[in-house]
CSV table of N, CA and C and ligand atoms in Angstrom, one decimal:
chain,number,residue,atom,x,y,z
A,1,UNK,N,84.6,103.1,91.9
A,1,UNK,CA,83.7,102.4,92.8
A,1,UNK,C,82.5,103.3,93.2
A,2,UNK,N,81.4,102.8,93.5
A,2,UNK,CA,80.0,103.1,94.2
A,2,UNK,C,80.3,104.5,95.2
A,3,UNK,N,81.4,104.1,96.2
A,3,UNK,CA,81.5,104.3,97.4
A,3,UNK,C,82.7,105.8,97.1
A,4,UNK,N,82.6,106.4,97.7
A,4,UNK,CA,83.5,107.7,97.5
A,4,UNK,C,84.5,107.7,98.9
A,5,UNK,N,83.8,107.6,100.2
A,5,UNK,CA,84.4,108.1,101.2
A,5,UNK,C,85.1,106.7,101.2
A,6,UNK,N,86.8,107.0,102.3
A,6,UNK,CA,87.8,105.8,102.6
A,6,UNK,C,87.1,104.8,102.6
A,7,UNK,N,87.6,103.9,102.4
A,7,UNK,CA,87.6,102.2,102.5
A,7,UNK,C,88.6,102.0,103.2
A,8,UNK,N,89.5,102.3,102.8
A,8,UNK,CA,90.8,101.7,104.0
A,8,UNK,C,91.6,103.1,104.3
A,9,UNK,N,92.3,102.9,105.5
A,9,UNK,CA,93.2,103.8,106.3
A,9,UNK,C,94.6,103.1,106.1
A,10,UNK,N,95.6,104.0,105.5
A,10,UNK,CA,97.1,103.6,105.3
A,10,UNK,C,97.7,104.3,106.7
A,11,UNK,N,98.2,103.4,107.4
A,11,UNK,CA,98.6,104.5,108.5
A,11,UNK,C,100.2,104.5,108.6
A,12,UNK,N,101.1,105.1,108.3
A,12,UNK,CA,102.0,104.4,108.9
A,12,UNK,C,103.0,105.8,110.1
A,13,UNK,N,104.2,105.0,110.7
A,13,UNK,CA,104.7,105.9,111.4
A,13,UNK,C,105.5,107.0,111.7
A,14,UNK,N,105.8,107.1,110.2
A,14,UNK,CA,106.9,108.2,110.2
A,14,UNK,C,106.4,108.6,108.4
A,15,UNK,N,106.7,109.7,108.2
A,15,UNK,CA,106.8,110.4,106.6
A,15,UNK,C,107.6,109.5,105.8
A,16,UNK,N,108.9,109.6,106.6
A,16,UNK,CA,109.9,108.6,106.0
A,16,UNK,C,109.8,106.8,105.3
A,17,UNK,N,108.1,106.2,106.0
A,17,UNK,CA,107.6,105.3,105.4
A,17,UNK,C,107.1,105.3,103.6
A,18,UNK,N,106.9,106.8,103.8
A,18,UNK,CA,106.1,106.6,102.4
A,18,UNK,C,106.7,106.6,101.3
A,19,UNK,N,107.8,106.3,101.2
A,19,UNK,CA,108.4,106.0,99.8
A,19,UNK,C,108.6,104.8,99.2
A,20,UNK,N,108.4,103.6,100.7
A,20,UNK,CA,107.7,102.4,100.9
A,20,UNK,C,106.4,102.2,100.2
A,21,UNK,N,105.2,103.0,101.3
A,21,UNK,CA,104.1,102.9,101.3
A,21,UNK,C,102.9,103.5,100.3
A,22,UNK,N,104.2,104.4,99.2
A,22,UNK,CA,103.5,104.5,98.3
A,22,UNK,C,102.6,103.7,97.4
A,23,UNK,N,103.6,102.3,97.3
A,23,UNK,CA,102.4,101.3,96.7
A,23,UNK,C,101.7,100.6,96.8
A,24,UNK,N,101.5,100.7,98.1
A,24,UNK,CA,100.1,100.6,99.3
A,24,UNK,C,99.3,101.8,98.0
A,25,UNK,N,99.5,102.4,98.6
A,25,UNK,CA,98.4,103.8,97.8
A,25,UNK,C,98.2,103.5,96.5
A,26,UNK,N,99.3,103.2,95.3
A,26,UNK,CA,98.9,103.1,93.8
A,26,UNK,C,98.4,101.8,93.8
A,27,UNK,N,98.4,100.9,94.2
A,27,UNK,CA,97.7,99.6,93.9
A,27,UNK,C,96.3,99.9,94.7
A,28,UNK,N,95.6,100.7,95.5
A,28,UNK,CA,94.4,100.8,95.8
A,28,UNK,C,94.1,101.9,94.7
A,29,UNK,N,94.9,102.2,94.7
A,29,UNK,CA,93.9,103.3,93.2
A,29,UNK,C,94.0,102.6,92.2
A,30,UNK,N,94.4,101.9,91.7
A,30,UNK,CA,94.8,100.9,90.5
A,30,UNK,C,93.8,100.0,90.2
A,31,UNK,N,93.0,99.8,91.8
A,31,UNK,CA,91.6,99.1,91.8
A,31,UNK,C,90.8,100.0,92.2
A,32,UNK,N,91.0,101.2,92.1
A,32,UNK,CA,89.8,101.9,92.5
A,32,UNK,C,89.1,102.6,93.7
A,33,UNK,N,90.0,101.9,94.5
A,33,UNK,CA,90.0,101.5,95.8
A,33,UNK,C,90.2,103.3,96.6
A,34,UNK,N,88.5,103.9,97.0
A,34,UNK,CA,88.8,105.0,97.9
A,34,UNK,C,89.7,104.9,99.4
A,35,UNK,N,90.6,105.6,99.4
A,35,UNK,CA,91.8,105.6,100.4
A,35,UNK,C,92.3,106.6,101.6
A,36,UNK,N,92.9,106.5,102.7
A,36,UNK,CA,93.2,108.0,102.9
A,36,UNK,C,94.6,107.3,103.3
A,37,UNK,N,95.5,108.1,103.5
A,37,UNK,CA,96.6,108.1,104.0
A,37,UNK,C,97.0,108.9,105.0
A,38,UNK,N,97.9,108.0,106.5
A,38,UNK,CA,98.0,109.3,107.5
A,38,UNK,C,99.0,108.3,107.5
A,39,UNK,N,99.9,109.5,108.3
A,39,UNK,CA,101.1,109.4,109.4
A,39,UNK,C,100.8,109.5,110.6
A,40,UNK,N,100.8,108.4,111.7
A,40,UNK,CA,100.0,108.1,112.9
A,40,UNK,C,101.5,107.2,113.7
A,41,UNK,N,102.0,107.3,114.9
A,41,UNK,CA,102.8,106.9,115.4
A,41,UNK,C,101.9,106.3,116.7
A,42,UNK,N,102.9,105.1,116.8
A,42,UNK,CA,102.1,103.9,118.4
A,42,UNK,C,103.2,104.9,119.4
A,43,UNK,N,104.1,105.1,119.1
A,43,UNK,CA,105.4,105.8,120.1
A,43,UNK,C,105.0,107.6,120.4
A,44,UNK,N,105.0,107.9,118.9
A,44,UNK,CA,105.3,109.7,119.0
A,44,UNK,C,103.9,110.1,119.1
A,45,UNK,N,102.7,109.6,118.6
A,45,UNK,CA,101.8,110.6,118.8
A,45,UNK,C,100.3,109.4,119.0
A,46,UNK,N,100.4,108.6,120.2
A,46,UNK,CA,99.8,107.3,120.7
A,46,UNK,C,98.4,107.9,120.7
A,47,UNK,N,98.1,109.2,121.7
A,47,UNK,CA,96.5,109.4,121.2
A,47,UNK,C,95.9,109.8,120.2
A,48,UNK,N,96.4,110.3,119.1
A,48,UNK,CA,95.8,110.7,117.7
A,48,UNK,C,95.7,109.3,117.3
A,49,UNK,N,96.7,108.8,117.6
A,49,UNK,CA,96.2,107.0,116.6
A,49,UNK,C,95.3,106.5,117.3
A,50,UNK,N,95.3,106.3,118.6
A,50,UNK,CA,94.1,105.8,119.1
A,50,UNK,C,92.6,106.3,118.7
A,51,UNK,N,93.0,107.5,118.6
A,51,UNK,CA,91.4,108.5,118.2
A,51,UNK,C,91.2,108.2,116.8
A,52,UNK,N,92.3,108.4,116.2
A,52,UNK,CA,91.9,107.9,114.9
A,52,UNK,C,91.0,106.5,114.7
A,53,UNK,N,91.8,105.7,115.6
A,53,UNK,CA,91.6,104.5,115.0
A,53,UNK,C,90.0,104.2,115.6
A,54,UNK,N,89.8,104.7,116.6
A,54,UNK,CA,88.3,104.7,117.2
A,54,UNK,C,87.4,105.3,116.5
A,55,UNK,N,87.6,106.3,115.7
A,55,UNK,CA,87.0,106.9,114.3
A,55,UNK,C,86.5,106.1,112.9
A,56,UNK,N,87.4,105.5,113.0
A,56,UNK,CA,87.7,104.7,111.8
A,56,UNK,C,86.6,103.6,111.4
A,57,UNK,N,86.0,103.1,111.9
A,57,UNK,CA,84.8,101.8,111.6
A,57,UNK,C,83.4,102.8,111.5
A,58,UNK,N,83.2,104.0,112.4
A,58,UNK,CA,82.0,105.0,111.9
A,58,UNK,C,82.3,105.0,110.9
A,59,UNK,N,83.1,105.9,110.8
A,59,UNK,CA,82.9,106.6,109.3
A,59,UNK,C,83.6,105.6,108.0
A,60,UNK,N,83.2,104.1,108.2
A,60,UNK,CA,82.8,103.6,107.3
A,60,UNK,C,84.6,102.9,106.4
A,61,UNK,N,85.6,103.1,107.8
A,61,UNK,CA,86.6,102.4,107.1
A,61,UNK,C,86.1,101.0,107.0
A,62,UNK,N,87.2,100.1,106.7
A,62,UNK,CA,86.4,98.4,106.1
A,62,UNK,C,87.9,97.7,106.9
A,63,UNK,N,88.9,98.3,106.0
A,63,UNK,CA,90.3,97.6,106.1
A,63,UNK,C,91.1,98.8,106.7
A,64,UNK,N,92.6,98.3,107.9
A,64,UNK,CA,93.4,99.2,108.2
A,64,UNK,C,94.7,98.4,107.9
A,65,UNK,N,95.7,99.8,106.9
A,65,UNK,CA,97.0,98.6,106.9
A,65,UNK,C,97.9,99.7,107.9
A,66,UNK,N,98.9,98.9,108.3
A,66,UNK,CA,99.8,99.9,109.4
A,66,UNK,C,101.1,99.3,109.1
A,67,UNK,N,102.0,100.2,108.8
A,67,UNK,CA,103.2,100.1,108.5
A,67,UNK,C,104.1,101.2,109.4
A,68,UNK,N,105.4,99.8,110.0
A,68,UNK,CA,106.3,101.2,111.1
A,68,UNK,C,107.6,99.7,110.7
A,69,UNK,N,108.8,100.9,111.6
A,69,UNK,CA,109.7,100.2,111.4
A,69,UNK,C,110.6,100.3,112.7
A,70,UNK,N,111.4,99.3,112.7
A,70,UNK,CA,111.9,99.1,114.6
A,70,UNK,C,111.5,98.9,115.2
A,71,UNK,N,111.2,99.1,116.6
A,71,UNK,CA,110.3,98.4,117.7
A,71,UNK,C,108.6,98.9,116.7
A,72,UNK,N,108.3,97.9,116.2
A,72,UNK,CA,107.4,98.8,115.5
A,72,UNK,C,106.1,98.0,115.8
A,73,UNK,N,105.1,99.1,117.0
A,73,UNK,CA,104.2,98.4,117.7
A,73,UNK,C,102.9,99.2,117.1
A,74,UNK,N,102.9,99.9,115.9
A,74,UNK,CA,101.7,100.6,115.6
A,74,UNK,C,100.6,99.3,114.9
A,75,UNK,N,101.0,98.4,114.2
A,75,UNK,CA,100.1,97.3,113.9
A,75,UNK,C,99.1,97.1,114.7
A,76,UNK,N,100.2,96.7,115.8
A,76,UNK,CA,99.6,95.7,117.4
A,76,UNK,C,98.5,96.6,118.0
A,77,UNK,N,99.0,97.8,118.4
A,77,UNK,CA,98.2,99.0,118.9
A,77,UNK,C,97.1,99.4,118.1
A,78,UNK,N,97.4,99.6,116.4
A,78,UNK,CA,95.9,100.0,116.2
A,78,UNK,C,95.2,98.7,116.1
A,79,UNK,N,95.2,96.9,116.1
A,79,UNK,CA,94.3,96.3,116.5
A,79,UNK,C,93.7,96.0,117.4
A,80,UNK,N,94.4,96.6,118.7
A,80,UNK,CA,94.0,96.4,120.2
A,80,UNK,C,92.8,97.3,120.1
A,81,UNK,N,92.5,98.3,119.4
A,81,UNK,CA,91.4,99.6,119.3
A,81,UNK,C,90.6,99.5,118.2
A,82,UNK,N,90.4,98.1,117.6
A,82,UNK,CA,89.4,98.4,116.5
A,82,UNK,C,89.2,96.6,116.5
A,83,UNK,N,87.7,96.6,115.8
A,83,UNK,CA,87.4,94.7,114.9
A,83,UNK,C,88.0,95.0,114.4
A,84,UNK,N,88.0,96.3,113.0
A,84,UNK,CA,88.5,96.1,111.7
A,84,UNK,C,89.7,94.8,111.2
A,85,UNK,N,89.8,94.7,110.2
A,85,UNK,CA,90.8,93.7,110.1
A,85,UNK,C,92.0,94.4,109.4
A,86,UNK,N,93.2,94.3,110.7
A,86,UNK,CA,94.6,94.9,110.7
A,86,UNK,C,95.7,94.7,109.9
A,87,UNK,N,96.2,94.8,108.9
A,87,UNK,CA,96.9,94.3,107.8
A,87,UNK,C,98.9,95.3,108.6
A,88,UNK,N,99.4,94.5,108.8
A,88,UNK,CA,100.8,95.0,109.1
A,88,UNK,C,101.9,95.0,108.4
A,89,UNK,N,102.8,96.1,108.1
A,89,UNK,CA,103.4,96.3,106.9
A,89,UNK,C,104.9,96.2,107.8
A,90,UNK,N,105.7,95.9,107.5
A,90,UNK,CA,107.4,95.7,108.6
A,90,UNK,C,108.1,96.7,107.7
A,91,UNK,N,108.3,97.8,108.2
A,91,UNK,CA,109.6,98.5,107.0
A,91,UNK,C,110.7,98.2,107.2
A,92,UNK,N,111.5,98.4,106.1
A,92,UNK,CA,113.4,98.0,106.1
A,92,UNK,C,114.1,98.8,106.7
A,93,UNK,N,114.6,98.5,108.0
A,93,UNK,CA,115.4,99.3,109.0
A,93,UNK,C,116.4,99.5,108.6
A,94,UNK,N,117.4,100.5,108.7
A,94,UNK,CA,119.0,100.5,108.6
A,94,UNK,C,119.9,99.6,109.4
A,95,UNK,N,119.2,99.3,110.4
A,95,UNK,CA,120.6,98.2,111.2
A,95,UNK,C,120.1,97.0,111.4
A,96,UNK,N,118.9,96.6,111.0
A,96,UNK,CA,118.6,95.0,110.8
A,96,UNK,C,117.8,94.9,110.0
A,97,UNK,N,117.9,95.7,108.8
A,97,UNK,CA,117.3,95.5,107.5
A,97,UNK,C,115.6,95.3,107.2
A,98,UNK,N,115.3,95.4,108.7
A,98,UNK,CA,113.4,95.3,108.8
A,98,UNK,C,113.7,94.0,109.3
A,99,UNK,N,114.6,93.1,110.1
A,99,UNK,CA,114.1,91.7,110.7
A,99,UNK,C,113.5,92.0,112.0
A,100,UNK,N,114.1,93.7,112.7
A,100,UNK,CA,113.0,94.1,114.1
A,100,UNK,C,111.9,94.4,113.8
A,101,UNK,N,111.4,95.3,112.7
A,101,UNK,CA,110.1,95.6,112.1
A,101,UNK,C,109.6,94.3,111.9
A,102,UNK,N,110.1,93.6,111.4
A,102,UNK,CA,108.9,92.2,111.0
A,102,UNK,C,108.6,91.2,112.3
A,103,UNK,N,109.6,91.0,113.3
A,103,UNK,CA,109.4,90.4,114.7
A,103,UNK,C,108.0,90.6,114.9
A,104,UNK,N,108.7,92.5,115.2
A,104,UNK,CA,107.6,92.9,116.6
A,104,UNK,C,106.2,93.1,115.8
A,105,UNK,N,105.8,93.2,114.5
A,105,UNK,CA,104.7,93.4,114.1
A,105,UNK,C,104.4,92.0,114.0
A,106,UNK,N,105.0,90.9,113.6
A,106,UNK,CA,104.2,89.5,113.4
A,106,UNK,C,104.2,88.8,114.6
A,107,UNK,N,104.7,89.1,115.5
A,107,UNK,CA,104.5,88.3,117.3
A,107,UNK,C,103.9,89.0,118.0
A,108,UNK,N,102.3,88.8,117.4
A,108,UNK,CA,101.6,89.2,118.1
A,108,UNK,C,100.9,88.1,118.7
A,109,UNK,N,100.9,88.2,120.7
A,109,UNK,CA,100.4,87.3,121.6
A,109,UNK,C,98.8,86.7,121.1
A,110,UNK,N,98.7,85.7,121.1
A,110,UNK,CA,97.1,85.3,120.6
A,110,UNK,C,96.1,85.9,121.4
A,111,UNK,N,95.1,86.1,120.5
A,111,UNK,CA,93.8,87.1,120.9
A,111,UNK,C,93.3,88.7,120.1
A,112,UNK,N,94.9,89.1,119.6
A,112,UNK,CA,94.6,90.5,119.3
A,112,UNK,C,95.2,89.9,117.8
A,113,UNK,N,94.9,89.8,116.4
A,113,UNK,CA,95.5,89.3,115.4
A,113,UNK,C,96.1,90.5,114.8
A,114,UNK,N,97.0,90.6,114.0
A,114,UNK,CA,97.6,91.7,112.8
A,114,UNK,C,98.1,90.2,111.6
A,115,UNK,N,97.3,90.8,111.0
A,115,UNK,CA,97.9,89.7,109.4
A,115,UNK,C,99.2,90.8,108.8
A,116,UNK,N,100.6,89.7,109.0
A,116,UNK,CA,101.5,90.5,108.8
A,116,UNK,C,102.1,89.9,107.1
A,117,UNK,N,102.6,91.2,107.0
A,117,UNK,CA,103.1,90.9,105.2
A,117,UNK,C,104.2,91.0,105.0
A,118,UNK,N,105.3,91.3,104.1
A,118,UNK,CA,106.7,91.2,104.2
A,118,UNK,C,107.2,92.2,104.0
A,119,UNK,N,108.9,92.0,104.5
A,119,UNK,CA,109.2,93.3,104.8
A,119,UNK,C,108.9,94.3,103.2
A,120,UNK,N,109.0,95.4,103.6
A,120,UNK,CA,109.1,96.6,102.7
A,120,UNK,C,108.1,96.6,101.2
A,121,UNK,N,108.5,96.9,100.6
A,121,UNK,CA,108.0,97.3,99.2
A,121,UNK,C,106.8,96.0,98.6
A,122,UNK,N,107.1,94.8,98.8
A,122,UNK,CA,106.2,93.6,98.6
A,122,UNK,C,105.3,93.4,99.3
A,123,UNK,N,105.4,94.2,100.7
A,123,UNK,CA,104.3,93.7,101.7
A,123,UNK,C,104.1,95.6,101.7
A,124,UNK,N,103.9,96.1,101.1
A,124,UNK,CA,103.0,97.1,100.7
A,124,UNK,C,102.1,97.0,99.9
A,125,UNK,N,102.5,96.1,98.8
A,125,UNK,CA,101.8,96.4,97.8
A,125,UNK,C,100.6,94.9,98.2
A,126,UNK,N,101.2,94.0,98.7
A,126,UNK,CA,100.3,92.6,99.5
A,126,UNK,C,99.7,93.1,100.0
A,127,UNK,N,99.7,93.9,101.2
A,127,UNK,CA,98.6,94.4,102.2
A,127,UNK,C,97.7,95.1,101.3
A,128,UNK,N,98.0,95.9,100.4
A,128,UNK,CA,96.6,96.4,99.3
A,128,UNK,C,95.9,95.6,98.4
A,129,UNK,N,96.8,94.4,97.9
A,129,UNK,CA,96.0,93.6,97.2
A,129,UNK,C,95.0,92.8,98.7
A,130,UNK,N,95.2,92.2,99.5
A,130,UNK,CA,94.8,91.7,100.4
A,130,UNK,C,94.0,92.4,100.7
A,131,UNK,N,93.6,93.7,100.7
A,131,UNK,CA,92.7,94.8,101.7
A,131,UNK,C,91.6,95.1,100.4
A,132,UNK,N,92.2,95.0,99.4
A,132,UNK,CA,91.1,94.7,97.7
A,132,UNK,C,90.2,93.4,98.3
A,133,UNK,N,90.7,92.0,98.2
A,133,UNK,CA,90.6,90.8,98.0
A,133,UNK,C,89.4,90.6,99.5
A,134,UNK,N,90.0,91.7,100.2
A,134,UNK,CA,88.4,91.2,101.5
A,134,UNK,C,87.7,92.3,101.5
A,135,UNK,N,87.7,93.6,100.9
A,135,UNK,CA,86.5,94.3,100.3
A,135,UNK,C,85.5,93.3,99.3
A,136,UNK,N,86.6,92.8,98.2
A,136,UNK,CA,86.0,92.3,97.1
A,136,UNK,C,85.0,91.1,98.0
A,137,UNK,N,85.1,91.2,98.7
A,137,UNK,CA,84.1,89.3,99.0
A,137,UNK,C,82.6,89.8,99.4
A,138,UNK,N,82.4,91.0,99.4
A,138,UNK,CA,81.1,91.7,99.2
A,138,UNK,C,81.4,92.4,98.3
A,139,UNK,N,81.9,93.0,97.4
A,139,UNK,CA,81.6,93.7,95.9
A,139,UNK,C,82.4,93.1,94.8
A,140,UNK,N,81.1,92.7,94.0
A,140,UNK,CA,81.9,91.8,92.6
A,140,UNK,C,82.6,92.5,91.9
A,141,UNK,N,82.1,93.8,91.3
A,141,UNK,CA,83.1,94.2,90.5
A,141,UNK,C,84.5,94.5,90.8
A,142,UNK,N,84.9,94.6,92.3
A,142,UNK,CA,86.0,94.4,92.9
A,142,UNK,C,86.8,93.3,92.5
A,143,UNK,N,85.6,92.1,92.9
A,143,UNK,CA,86.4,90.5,92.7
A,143,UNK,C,86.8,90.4,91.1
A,144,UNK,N,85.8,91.2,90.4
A,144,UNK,CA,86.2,91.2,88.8
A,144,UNK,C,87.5,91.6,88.0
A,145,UNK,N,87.6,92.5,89.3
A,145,UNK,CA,88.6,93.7,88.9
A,145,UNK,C,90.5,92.8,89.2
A,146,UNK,N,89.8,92.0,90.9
A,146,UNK,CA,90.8,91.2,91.4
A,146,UNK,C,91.5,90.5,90.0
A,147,UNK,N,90.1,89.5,89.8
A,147,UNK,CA,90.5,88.2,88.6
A,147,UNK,C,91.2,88.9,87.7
A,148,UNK,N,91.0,89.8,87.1
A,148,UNK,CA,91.5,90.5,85.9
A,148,UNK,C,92.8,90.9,86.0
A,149,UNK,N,93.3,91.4,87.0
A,149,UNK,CA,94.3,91.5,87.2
A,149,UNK,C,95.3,90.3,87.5
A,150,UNK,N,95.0,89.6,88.3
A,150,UNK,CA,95.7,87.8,88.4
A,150,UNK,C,95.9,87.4,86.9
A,151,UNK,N,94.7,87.2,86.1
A,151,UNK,CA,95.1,87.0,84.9
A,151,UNK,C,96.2,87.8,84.0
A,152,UNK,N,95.7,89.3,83.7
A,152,UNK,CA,97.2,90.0,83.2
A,152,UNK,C,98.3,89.7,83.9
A,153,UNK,N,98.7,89.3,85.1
A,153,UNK,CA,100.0,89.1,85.8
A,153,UNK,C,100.5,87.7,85.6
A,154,UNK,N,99.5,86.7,84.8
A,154,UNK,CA,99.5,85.5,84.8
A,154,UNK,C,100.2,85.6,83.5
A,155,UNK,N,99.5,86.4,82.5
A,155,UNK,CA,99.6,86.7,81.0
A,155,UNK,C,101.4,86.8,81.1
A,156,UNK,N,101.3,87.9,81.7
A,156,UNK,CA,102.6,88.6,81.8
A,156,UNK,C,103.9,87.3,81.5
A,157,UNK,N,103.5,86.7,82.6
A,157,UNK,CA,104.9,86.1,83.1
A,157,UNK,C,105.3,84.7,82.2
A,158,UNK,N,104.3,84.4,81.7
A,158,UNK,CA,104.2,83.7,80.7
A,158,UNK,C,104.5,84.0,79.1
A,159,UNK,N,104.5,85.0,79.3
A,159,UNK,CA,105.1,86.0,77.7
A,159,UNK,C,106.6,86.5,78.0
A,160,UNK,N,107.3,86.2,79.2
A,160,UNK,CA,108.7,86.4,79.1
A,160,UNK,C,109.9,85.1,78.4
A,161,UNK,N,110.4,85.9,78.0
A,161,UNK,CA,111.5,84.9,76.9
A,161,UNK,C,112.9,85.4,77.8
A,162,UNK,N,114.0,84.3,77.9
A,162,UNK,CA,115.5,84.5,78.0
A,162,UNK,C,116.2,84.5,77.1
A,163,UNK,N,117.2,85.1,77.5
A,163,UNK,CA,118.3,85.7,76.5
A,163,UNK,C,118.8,84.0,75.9
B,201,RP5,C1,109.1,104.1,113.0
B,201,RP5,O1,110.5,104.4,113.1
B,201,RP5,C2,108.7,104.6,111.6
B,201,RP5,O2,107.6,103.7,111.2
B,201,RP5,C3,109.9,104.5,110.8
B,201,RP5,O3,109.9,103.3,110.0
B,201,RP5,C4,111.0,104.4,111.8
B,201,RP5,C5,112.0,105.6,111.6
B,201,RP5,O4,111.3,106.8,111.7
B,201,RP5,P1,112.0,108.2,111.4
B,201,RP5,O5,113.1,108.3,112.4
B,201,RP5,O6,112.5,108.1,110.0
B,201,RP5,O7,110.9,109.2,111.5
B,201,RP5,O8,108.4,104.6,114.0
C-alpha cells in the first residue's frame, strides 16, 4: 500500500492472546495492510491503553481491533476513548470456553458501539478482514484486493471433492 505508517492497532490483553491474534496480524499483511501490534490491558495497565488509544486517530490509525478474554472490558474501554471504529475479538477462556469473553465484549450498553466477532481464531481473522473491507471503501486497490480474495475462497470451496 501507498501508506507505510499503522492503519490499524491490534491491541490485545495479555501476550498469551497472540497465538490467537496472530491471524489478526497475517491476514492484514496478506492484504498489505500496514499494522502494529500491542499488548494493552483495560485491567493491568488502564492508562497506557487509554494514552494509547488517545494517540491513535493523530497518528493516522483508521481501524482498532481489541481482543481480551474473561471479564474482558478492553473493547468497551478502548471505544469509550476514541470515534475510531472498534472491532472486538472474545478469546477462548479455560473455564467457559470464551462465552465470558464474548458476553462482556458484545453487551455493550447503547451509545458506545464495539462490532463484536467470534470467539477465538475466526473472529481474528474476521476482525482483519472487516478492518480491510472499511479501509477498502476509500481505497480501491484494497476493495480489489478484497474481491480477489472472496473469489479464490469461492474458487476454493468449489474445487473440493468427497471421498
Ligand atoms: C485477559 O485475561 C487477557 O486478554 C487474556 O485473554 C486473559 C488471561 O490473561 P493471562 O492471565 O494469560 O495474562 O485480560
Amino acid at each position: 500500500m501507498a501508506e507505510d505508517k499503522p492503519l490499524v492497532g491490534v491491541l490485545m490483553g495479555s501476550k498469551s492472546d497472540w497465538e490467537t491474534m496472530k491471524s489478526a496480524s497475517e491476514t492484514l499483511a496478506r492484504f498489505g495492510v500496514p499494522h502494529e501490534c500491542r499488548v494493552l490491558s483495560a485491567h493491568r495497565t488502564p492508562g497506557a491503553t487509554v494514552e494509547y488509544v488517545g494517540a491513535a486517530e493523530p497518528r493516522g490509525i483508521e481501524v482498532l481491533i481489541a481482543a481480551a478474554g474473561g471479564a474482558a472490558h478492553l473493547a468497551g474501554v478502548v471505544a469509550a476513548h476514541t470515534l475510531l471504529p472498534v472491532l472486538g475479538v472474545p478469546m477462548e477462556s479455560d473455564s467457559l470456553k470464551g462465552l465470558d469473553s464474548l458476553l462482556s465484549t458484545v453487551q455493550m450498553p447503547g451509545g458506545i458501539p464495539v462490532g463484536t466477532l467470534a470467539i477465538g481464531k475466526p473472529g481474528a481473522t474476521n476482525a482483519a478482514l472487516l478492518a480491510v473491507a472499511i479501509l477498502a471503501s476509500k481505497r480501491p486497490e484494497l476493495r480489489a484486493k478484497l474481491r480477489a480474495f472472496r473469489e479464490e475462497q469461492t474458487a476454493k470451496i468449489l474445487k473440493e471433492t468427497l471421498p
